[in-house]
PDB file of C-alpha atoms in Angstrom:
ATOM      1  CA  GLY A1397     -47.638  41.462 -30.683  1.00 54.00           C
ATOM      2  CA  ALA A1398     -50.855  39.655 -29.985  1.00 79.00           C
ATOM      3  CA  GLY A1399     -52.375  39.731 -33.452  1.00 92.00           C
ATOM      4  CA  VAL A1400     -52.152  37.581 -36.569  1.00 96.00           C
ATOM      5  CA  SER A1401     -49.176  38.512 -38.711  1.00 96.00           C
ATOM      6  CA  GLN A1402     -48.601  37.818 -42.380  1.00 97.00           C
ATOM      7  CA  SER A1403     -45.598  38.191 -44.625  1.00 97.00           C
ATOM      8  CA  PRO A1404     -44.784  39.579 -47.030  1.00 97.00           C
ATOM      9  CA  SER A1405     -47.300  42.415 -47.045  1.00 96.00           C
ATOM     10  CA  ASN A1406     -46.875  42.782 -50.790  1.00 97.00           C
ATOM     11  CA  LYS A1407     -45.553  40.369 -53.386  1.00 97.00           C
ATOM     12  CA  VAL A1408     -45.070  41.039 -57.072  1.00 98.00           C
ATOM     13  CA  THR A1409     -44.125  38.072 -59.199  1.00 97.00           C
ATOM     14  CA  GLU A1410     -43.993  37.017 -62.802  1.00 97.00           C
ATOM     15  CA  LYS A1411     -46.419  34.596 -64.341  1.00 97.00           C
ATOM     16  CA  GLY A1412     -45.193  31.034 -63.941  1.00 97.00           C
ATOM     17  CA  LYS A1413     -43.169  31.625 -60.780  1.00 98.00           C
ATOM     18  CA  ASP A1414     -43.919  29.978 -57.435  1.00 98.00           C
ATOM     19  CA  VAL A1415     -44.736  32.067 -54.348  1.00 98.00           C
ATOM     20  CA  GLU A1416     -44.935  31.336 -50.636  1.00 98.00           C
ATOM     21  CA  LEU A1417     -47.078  33.336 -48.251  1.00 98.00           C
ATOM     22  CA  ARG A1418     -46.614  33.062 -44.495  1.00 97.00           C
ATOM     23  CA  CYS A1419     -49.047  33.369 -41.589  1.00 97.00           C
ATOM     24  CA  ASP A1420     -48.293  33.528 -37.859  1.00 96.00           C
ATOM     25  CA  PRO A1421     -51.522  32.980 -35.908  1.00 95.00           C
ATOM     26  CA  ILE A1422     -52.359  34.251 -32.455  1.00 93.00           C
ATOM     27  CA  SER A1423     -50.658  32.138 -29.813  1.00 90.00           C
ATOM     28  CA  GLY A1424     -53.030  29.527 -28.443  1.00 87.00           C
ATOM     29  CA  HIS A1425     -55.385  29.617 -31.425  1.00 89.00           C
ATOM     30  CA  THR A1426     -55.710  26.096 -32.725  1.00 87.00           C
ATOM     31  CA  ALA A1427     -57.648  26.834 -35.909  1.00 90.00           C
ATOM     32  CA  LEU A1428     -56.097  28.624 -38.876  1.00 94.00           C
ATOM     33  CA  TYR A1429     -57.814  29.716 -42.085  1.00 94.00           C
ATOM     34  CA  TRP A1430     -56.727  31.037 -45.472  1.00 96.00           C
ATOM     35  CA  TYR A1431     -58.990  33.207 -47.617  1.00 96.00           C
ATOM     36  CA  ARG A1432     -58.622  35.013 -50.908  1.00 96.00           C
ATOM     37  CA  GLN A1433     -60.139  38.426 -51.548  1.00 94.00           C
ATOM     38  CA  SER A1434     -60.301  39.928 -55.004  1.00 90.00           C
ATOM     39  CA  LEU A1435     -60.422  43.701 -55.333  1.00 80.00           C
ATOM     40  CA  GLY A1436     -63.223  45.061 -53.171  1.00 68.00           C
ATOM     41  CA  GLN A1437     -64.969  41.705 -52.949  1.00 76.00           C
ATOM     42  CA  GLY A1438     -65.922  39.333 -50.177  1.00 82.00           C
ATOM     43  CA  LEU A1439     -63.794  36.523 -48.879  1.00 90.00           C
ATOM     44  CA  GLU A1440     -63.332  33.230 -50.697  1.00 91.00           C
ATOM     45  CA  PHE A1441     -62.493  30.352 -48.373  1.00 91.00           C
ATOM     46  CA  LEU A1442     -59.398  28.370 -49.368  1.00 95.00           C
ATOM     47  CA  ILE A1443     -58.344  25.992 -46.583  1.00 94.00           C
ATOM     48  CA  TYR A1444     -58.419  25.526 -42.838  1.00 91.00           C
ATOM     49  CA  PHE A1445     -56.387  23.639 -40.273  1.00 92.00           C
ATOM     50  CA  GLN A1446     -57.448  22.442 -36.839  1.00 88.00           C
ATOM     51  CA  GLY A1447     -54.866  20.882 -34.567  1.00 83.00           C
ATOM     52  CA  ASN A1448     -53.583  17.583 -35.914  1.00 82.00           C
ATOM     53  CA  SER A1449     -56.674  16.881 -37.995  1.00 86.00           C
ATOM     54  CA  ALA A1450     -56.463  16.615 -41.755  1.00 89.00           C
ATOM     55  CA  PRO A1451     -56.972  20.099 -43.243  1.00 91.00           C
ATOM     56  CA  ASP A1452     -60.164  21.016 -45.061  1.00 91.00           C
ATOM     57  CA  LYS A1453     -58.873  21.794 -48.566  1.00 92.00           C
ATOM     58  CA  SER A1454     -62.275  22.100 -50.177  1.00 90.00           C
ATOM     59  CA  GLY A1455     -61.797  25.732 -51.181  1.00 91.00           C
ATOM     60  CA  LEU A1456     -58.494  25.432 -53.000  1.00 95.00           C
ATOM     61  CA  PRO A1457     -59.168  26.527 -56.600  1.00 94.00           C
ATOM     62  CA  SER A1458     -56.631  24.234 -58.275  1.00 94.00           C
ATOM     63  CA  ASP A1459     -53.816  21.800 -57.566  1.00 96.00           C
ATOM     64  CA  ARG A1460     -51.365  24.684 -57.961  1.00 97.00           C
ATOM     65  CA  PHE A1461     -52.426  25.787 -54.481  1.00 97.00           C
ATOM     66  CA  SER A1462     -51.234  24.021 -51.350  1.00 97.00           C
ATOM     67  CA  ALA A1463     -50.745  24.876 -47.714  1.00 96.00           C
ATOM     68  CA  GLU A1464     -49.084  23.422 -44.692  1.00 95.00           C
ATOM     69  CA  ARG A1465     -49.031  24.192 -41.018  1.00 94.00           C
ATOM     70  CA  THR A1466     -45.947  23.263 -39.067  1.00 84.00           C
ATOM     71  CA  GLY A1467     -46.037  22.481 -35.373  1.00 80.00           C
ATOM     72  CA  GLY A1468     -49.623  23.586 -35.094  1.00 76.00           C
ATOM     73  CA  SER A1469     -48.586  27.214 -35.474  1.00 89.00           C
ATOM     74  CA  VAL A1470     -47.093  28.914 -38.534  1.00 94.00           C
ATOM     75  CA  SER A1471     -48.699  28.222 -41.900  1.00 96.00           C
ATOM     76  CA  THR A1472     -47.422  28.646 -45.439  1.00 97.00           C
ATOM     77  CA  LEU A1473     -49.636  28.954 -48.508  1.00 98.00           C
ATOM     78  CA  THR A1474     -47.811  28.028 -51.705  1.00 98.00           C
ATOM     79  CA  ILE A1475     -48.976  28.883 -55.185  1.00 98.00           C
ATOM     80  CA  GLN A1476     -47.085  27.145 -57.967  1.00 98.00           C
ATOM     81  CA  ARG A1477     -46.824  28.391 -61.543  1.00 98.00           C
ATOM     82  CA  THR A1478     -48.700  31.572 -60.708  1.00 98.00           C
ATOM     83  CA  GLN A1479     -51.252  32.937 -63.151  1.00 97.00           C
ATOM     84  CA  GLN A1480     -52.562  36.488 -63.505  1.00 96.00           C
ATOM     85  CA  GLU A1481     -55.930  35.424 -62.101  1.00 95.00           C
ATOM     86  CA  ASP A1482     -54.164  34.533 -58.851  1.00 96.00           C
ATOM     87  CA  SER A1483     -53.670  38.256 -58.192  1.00 96.00           C
ATOM     88  CA  ALA A1484     -55.595  39.065 -55.012  1.00 96.00           C
ATOM     89  CA  VAL A1485     -55.186  39.727 -51.307  1.00 96.00           C
ATOM     90  CA  TYR A1486     -54.589  36.542 -49.354  1.00 98.00           C
ATOM     91  CA  LEU A1487     -55.882  36.740 -45.802  1.00 97.00           C
ATOM     92  CA  CYS A1488     -55.098  34.470 -42.903  1.00 97.00           C
ATOM     93  CA  ALA A1489     -57.246  34.161 -39.794  1.00 95.00           C
ATOM     94  CA  SER A1490     -57.046  32.198 -36.585  1.00 93.00           C
ATOM     95  CA  SER A1491     -59.592  31.262 -33.959  1.00 90.00           C
ATOM     96  CA  ILE A1492     -60.004  29.326 -30.773  1.00 84.00           C
ATOM     97  CA  TRP A1493     -61.425  26.028 -31.971  1.00 66.00           C
ATOM     98  CA  THR A1494     -63.554  25.604 -28.880  1.00 63.00           C
ATOM     99  CA  SER A1495     -65.238  28.925 -29.493  1.00 62.00           C
ATOM    100  CA  GLU A1496     -68.868  28.131 -30.088  1.00 65.00           C
ATOM    101  CA  TYR A1497     -69.175  30.923 -32.585  1.00 71.00           C
ATOM    102  CA  ASN A1498     -65.890  30.556 -34.437  1.00 76.00           C
ATOM    103  CA  GLU A1499     -64.961  34.206 -34.106  1.00 85.00           C
ATOM    104  CA  GLN A1500     -61.992  34.753 -36.360  1.00 90.00           C
ATOM    105  CA  PHE A1501     -59.105  37.183 -36.045  1.00 93.00           C
ATOM    106  CA  PHE A1502     -57.545  38.276 -39.298  1.00 95.00           C
ATOM    107  CA  GLY A1503     -54.087  39.331 -40.318  1.00 96.00           C
ATOM    108  CA  PRO A1504     -53.518  42.330 -42.598  1.00 95.00           C
ATOM    109  CA  GLY A1505     -53.162  40.157 -45.689  1.00 96.00           C
ATOM    110  CA  THR A1506     -50.599  39.689 -48.434  1.00 97.00           C
ATOM    111  CA  ARG A1507     -51.314  41.525 -51.664  1.00 96.00           C
ATOM    112  CA  LEU A1508     -50.164  39.311 -54.526  1.00 97.00           C
ATOM    113  CA  THR A1509     -49.694  40.761 -57.997  1.00 97.00           C
ATOM    114  CA  VAL A1510     -48.870  38.434 -60.853  1.00 97.00           C
ATOM    115  CA  LEU A1511     -47.521  40.239 -63.910  1.00 96.00           C
TER     116      LEU A1511
ATOM    117  CA  THR B1105     -73.950  25.493 -50.926  1.00 60.00           C
ATOM    118  CA  GLN B1106     -74.902  28.084 -48.347  1.00 66.00           C
ATOM    119  CA  LEU B1107     -74.778  31.622 -49.675  1.00 83.00           C
ATOM    120  CA  LEU B1108     -75.106  35.006 -48.021  1.00 91.00           C
ATOM    121  CA  GLU B1109     -76.206  37.952 -50.116  1.00 94.00           C
ATOM    122  CA  GLN B1110     -75.607  41.478 -48.934  1.00 95.00           C
ATOM    123  CA  SER B1111     -77.397  44.586 -50.073  1.00 96.00           C
ATOM    124  CA  PRO B1112     -76.702  47.167 -51.127  1.00 96.00           C
ATOM    125  CA  GLN B1113     -73.261  46.400 -52.515  1.00 94.00           C
ATOM    126  CA  PHE B1114     -72.336  50.085 -52.512  1.00 95.00           C
ATOM    127  CA  LEU B1115     -73.706  52.912 -50.391  1.00 96.00           C
ATOM    128  CA  SER B1116     -72.551  56.523 -50.267  1.00 97.00           C
ATOM    129  CA  ILE B1117     -74.314  58.904 -47.903  1.00 96.00           C
ATOM    130  CA  GLN B1118     -73.744  62.168 -46.089  1.00 97.00           C
ATOM    131  CA  GLU B1119     -72.516  62.430 -42.535  1.00 97.00           C
ATOM    132  CA  GLY B1120     -75.374  62.379 -40.060  1.00 97.00           C
ATOM    133  CA  GLU B1121     -77.710  60.200 -42.124  1.00 97.00           C
ATOM    134  CA  ASN B1122     -78.973  56.789 -41.065  1.00 97.00           C
ATOM    135  CA  LEU B1123     -78.525  53.593 -43.065  1.00 97.00           C
ATOM    136  CA  THR B1124     -79.320  49.905 -43.041  1.00 98.00           C
ATOM    137  CA  VAL B1125     -77.357  47.081 -44.618  1.00 98.00           C
ATOM    138  CA  TYR B1126     -78.914  43.671 -45.173  1.00 97.00           C
ATOM    139  CA  CYS B1127     -77.538  40.151 -45.195  1.00 96.00           C
ATOM    140  CA  ASN B1128     -79.868  37.435 -46.498  1.00 95.00           C
ATOM    141  CA  SER B1129     -79.772  33.722 -47.072  1.00 92.00           C
ATOM    142  CA  SER B1130     -82.103  30.834 -47.792  1.00 89.00           C
ATOM    143  CA  SER B1131     -80.144  28.759 -45.269  1.00 88.00           C
ATOM    144  CA  VAL B1132     -80.244  28.690 -41.496  1.00 89.00           C
ATOM    145  CA  PHE B1133     -77.098  29.656 -39.632  1.00 88.00           C
ATOM    146  CA  SER B1134     -76.218  28.773 -36.065  1.00 86.00           C
ATOM    147  CA  SER B1135     -74.728  32.241 -35.674  1.00 88.00           C
ATOM    148  CA  LEU B1136     -73.916  35.228 -37.802  1.00 92.00           C
ATOM    149  CA  GLN B1137     -71.074  37.694 -37.539  1.00 93.00           C
ATOM    150  CA  TRP B1138     -70.449  41.180 -38.866  1.00 96.00           C
ATOM    151  CA  TYR B1139     -66.967  42.389 -39.724  1.00 95.00           C
ATOM    152  CA  ARG B1140     -65.642  45.752 -40.887  1.00 96.00           C
ATOM    153  CA  GLN B1141     -62.632  45.987 -43.141  1.00 94.00           C
ATOM    154  CA  GLU B1142     -60.633  49.109 -43.864  1.00 92.00           C
ATOM    155  CA  PRO B1143     -58.253  49.472 -46.821  1.00 87.00           C
ATOM    156  CA  GLY B1144     -55.016  47.542 -46.405  1.00 88.00           C
ATOM    157  CA  GLU B1145     -56.226  45.706 -43.337  1.00 92.00           C
ATOM    158  CA  GLY B1146     -57.929  42.448 -42.516  1.00 93.00           C
ATOM    159  CA  PRO B1147     -61.576  42.316 -41.395  1.00 94.00           C
ATOM    160  CA  VAL B1148     -62.248  43.096 -37.740  1.00 95.00           C
ATOM    161  CA  LEU B1149     -65.090  41.415 -35.895  1.00 93.00           C
ATOM    162  CA  LEU B1150     -67.836  43.802 -34.760  1.00 95.00           C
ATOM    163  CA  VAL B1151     -70.443  41.471 -33.322  1.00 94.00           C
ATOM    164  CA  THR B1152     -71.779  37.914 -33.244  1.00 92.00           C
ATOM    165  CA  VAL B1153     -75.526  37.232 -33.070  1.00 92.00           C
ATOM    166  CA  VAL B1154     -76.702  33.770 -32.152  1.00 90.00           C
ATOM    167  CA  THR B1155     -80.362  33.780 -31.152  1.00 90.00           C
ATOM    168  CA  GLY B1156     -83.240  34.290 -33.582  1.00 92.00           C
ATOM    169  CA  GLY B1157     -84.647  37.785 -33.093  1.00 94.00           C
ATOM    170  CA  GLU B1158     -81.612  38.938 -31.157  1.00 95.00           C
ATOM    171  CA  VAL B1159     -80.707  42.621 -31.238  1.00 97.00           C
ATOM    172  CA  LYS B1160     -77.274  43.883 -30.242  1.00 96.00           C
ATOM    173  CA  LYS B1161     -76.127  47.465 -30.018  1.00 96.00           C
ATOM    174  CA  LEU B1162     -72.605  48.756 -30.356  1.00 94.00           C
ATOM    175  CA  LYS B1163     -72.702  52.520 -29.853  1.00 95.00           C
ATOM    176  CA  ARG B1164     -74.444  53.831 -33.008  1.00 97.00           C
ATOM    177  CA  LEU B1165     -74.575  50.396 -34.655  1.00 97.00           C
ATOM    178  CA  THR B1166     -77.558  48.089 -34.156  1.00 97.00           C
ATOM    179  CA  PHE B1167     -77.400  44.475 -35.330  1.00 97.00           C
ATOM    180  CA  GLN B1168     -80.405  42.214 -35.647  1.00 97.00           C
ATOM    181  CA  PHE B1169     -80.637  38.489 -36.348  1.00 95.00           C
ATOM    182  CA  GLY B1170     -83.814  37.349 -38.062  1.00 94.00           C
ATOM    183  CA  ASP B1171     -86.271  35.166 -36.185  1.00 94.00           C
ATOM    184  CA  ALA B1172     -85.568  32.239 -38.506  1.00 93.00           C
ATOM    185  CA  ARG B1173     -81.780  32.816 -38.321  1.00 91.00           C
ATOM    186  CA  LYS B1174     -81.557  33.229 -42.085  1.00 92.00           C
ATOM    187  CA  ASP B1175     -80.954  36.948 -42.282  1.00 94.00           C
ATOM    188  CA  SER B1176     -79.446  39.875 -40.433  1.00 96.00           C
ATOM    189  CA  SER B1177     -79.302  43.632 -40.637  1.00 97.00           C
ATOM    190  CA  LEU B1178     -76.906  46.341 -39.569  1.00 97.00           C
ATOM    191  CA  HIS B1179     -78.328  49.795 -38.871  1.00 98.00           C
ATOM    192  CA  ILE B1180     -76.080  52.797 -38.351  1.00 97.00           C
ATOM    193  CA  THR B1181     -77.490  55.932 -36.775  1.00 97.00           C
ATOM    194  CA  ALA B1182     -75.993  59.339 -37.519  1.00 97.00           C
ATOM    195  CA  ALA B1183     -73.225  57.947 -39.711  1.00 97.00           C
ATOM    196  CA  GLN B1184     -69.767  59.445 -39.384  1.00 96.00           C
ATOM    197  CA  PRO B1185     -66.806  59.436 -41.801  1.00 95.00           C
ATOM    198  CA  GLY B1186     -65.077  56.955 -39.502  1.00 94.00           C
ATOM    199  CA  ASP B1187     -67.786  54.417 -40.351  1.00 96.00           C
ATOM    200  CA  THR B1188     -66.460  54.219 -43.910  1.00 96.00           C
ATOM    201  CA  GLY B1189     -65.343  50.728 -44.864  1.00 95.00           C
ATOM    202  CA  LEU B1190     -66.330  47.338 -46.242  1.00 95.00           C
ATOM    203  CA  TYR B1191     -68.927  45.611 -44.064  1.00 96.00           C
ATOM    204  CA  LEU B1192     -69.017  41.830 -44.309  1.00 95.00           C
ATOM    205  CA  CYS B1193     -71.498  39.415 -42.842  1.00 95.00           C
ATOM    206  CA  ALA B1194     -70.429  35.834 -42.214  1.00 93.00           C
ATOM    207  CA  GLY B1195     -72.528  32.837 -41.277  1.00 88.00           C
ATOM    208  CA  ALA B1196     -71.389  29.885 -39.247  1.00 78.00           C
ATOM    209  CA  PRO B1197     -73.062  26.687 -40.326  1.00 67.00           C
ATOM    210  CA  ALA B1198     -70.072  24.939 -38.783  1.00 64.00           C
ATOM    211  CA  GLN B1199     -66.449  25.801 -38.187  1.00 66.00           C
ATOM    212  CA  LYS B1200     -66.080  27.156 -41.716  1.00 75.00           C
ATOM    213  CA  LEU B1201     -67.502  30.645 -42.127  1.00 83.00           C
ATOM    214  CA  VAL B1202     -69.481  31.621 -45.216  1.00 87.00           C
ATOM    215  CA  PHE B1203     -68.976  35.277 -46.145  1.00 90.00           C
ATOM    216  CA  GLY B1204     -71.213  37.641 -48.031  1.00 92.00           C
ATOM    217  CA  GLN B1205     -69.705  39.740 -50.797  1.00 92.00           C
ATOM    218  CA  GLY B1206     -69.723  42.850 -48.642  1.00 94.00           C
ATOM    219  CA  THR B1207     -71.238  46.326 -48.593  1.00 96.00           C
ATOM    220  CA  ARG B1208     -68.858  49.154 -49.355  1.00 95.00           C
ATOM    221  CA  LEU B1209     -69.962  52.122 -47.277  1.00 96.00           C
ATOM    222  CA  THR B1210     -68.711  55.657 -47.825  1.00 96.00           C
ATOM    223  CA  ILE B1211     -69.686  58.443 -45.460  1.00 96.00           C
ATOM    224  CA  ASN B1212     -69.063  61.882 -46.912  1.00 95.00           C
ATOM    225  CA  PRO B1213     -68.259  64.792 -44.567  1.00 93.00           C
TER     226      PRO B1213
END
């Protein structure tokens, strides 16, 4: 399995509950990105990690959103007190940081539905 | 804020026709990428263009980067149903990609 994997593939939750979304990047990729995609739309940047550097959190829409990356590999995106507007597909991507062109490899996404 | 605007947003054509999708910005990008996304999957990289005026071909797909590195186009010749999908352009001002909103392409048999 050489690709980016994400779990769960689908998540249905009730408004106000917390959710955790997981991303396993490609082995050896030092950069990891989270995006949000609303139905049929483009990608909205959320956060990215590079090695041991402080993550770039500039895209997180509110303080209910947080993410961590353990051991420079697996990442978890946590959404607290979910709202209906959080419903979207959450995509994770990884890349080789030294790649001049930052070519990203995406996972299949987690479809989050907040009822 | 650097923005990329894609046009058209939706395009539905018959098999065998040609089409062009545009990606425009007022900002300069060091490189620009095109991705295709199919339902239920993540985007897949098609090509990266890095030099102003560069043209790259991938079978029936031709990608061009504008001379000023502010815009790009994707031309598909003799479109096939398998070309159906969401086409996204993404610019790399730095390590954080900026994505356009996408062009949803439907090729009808």
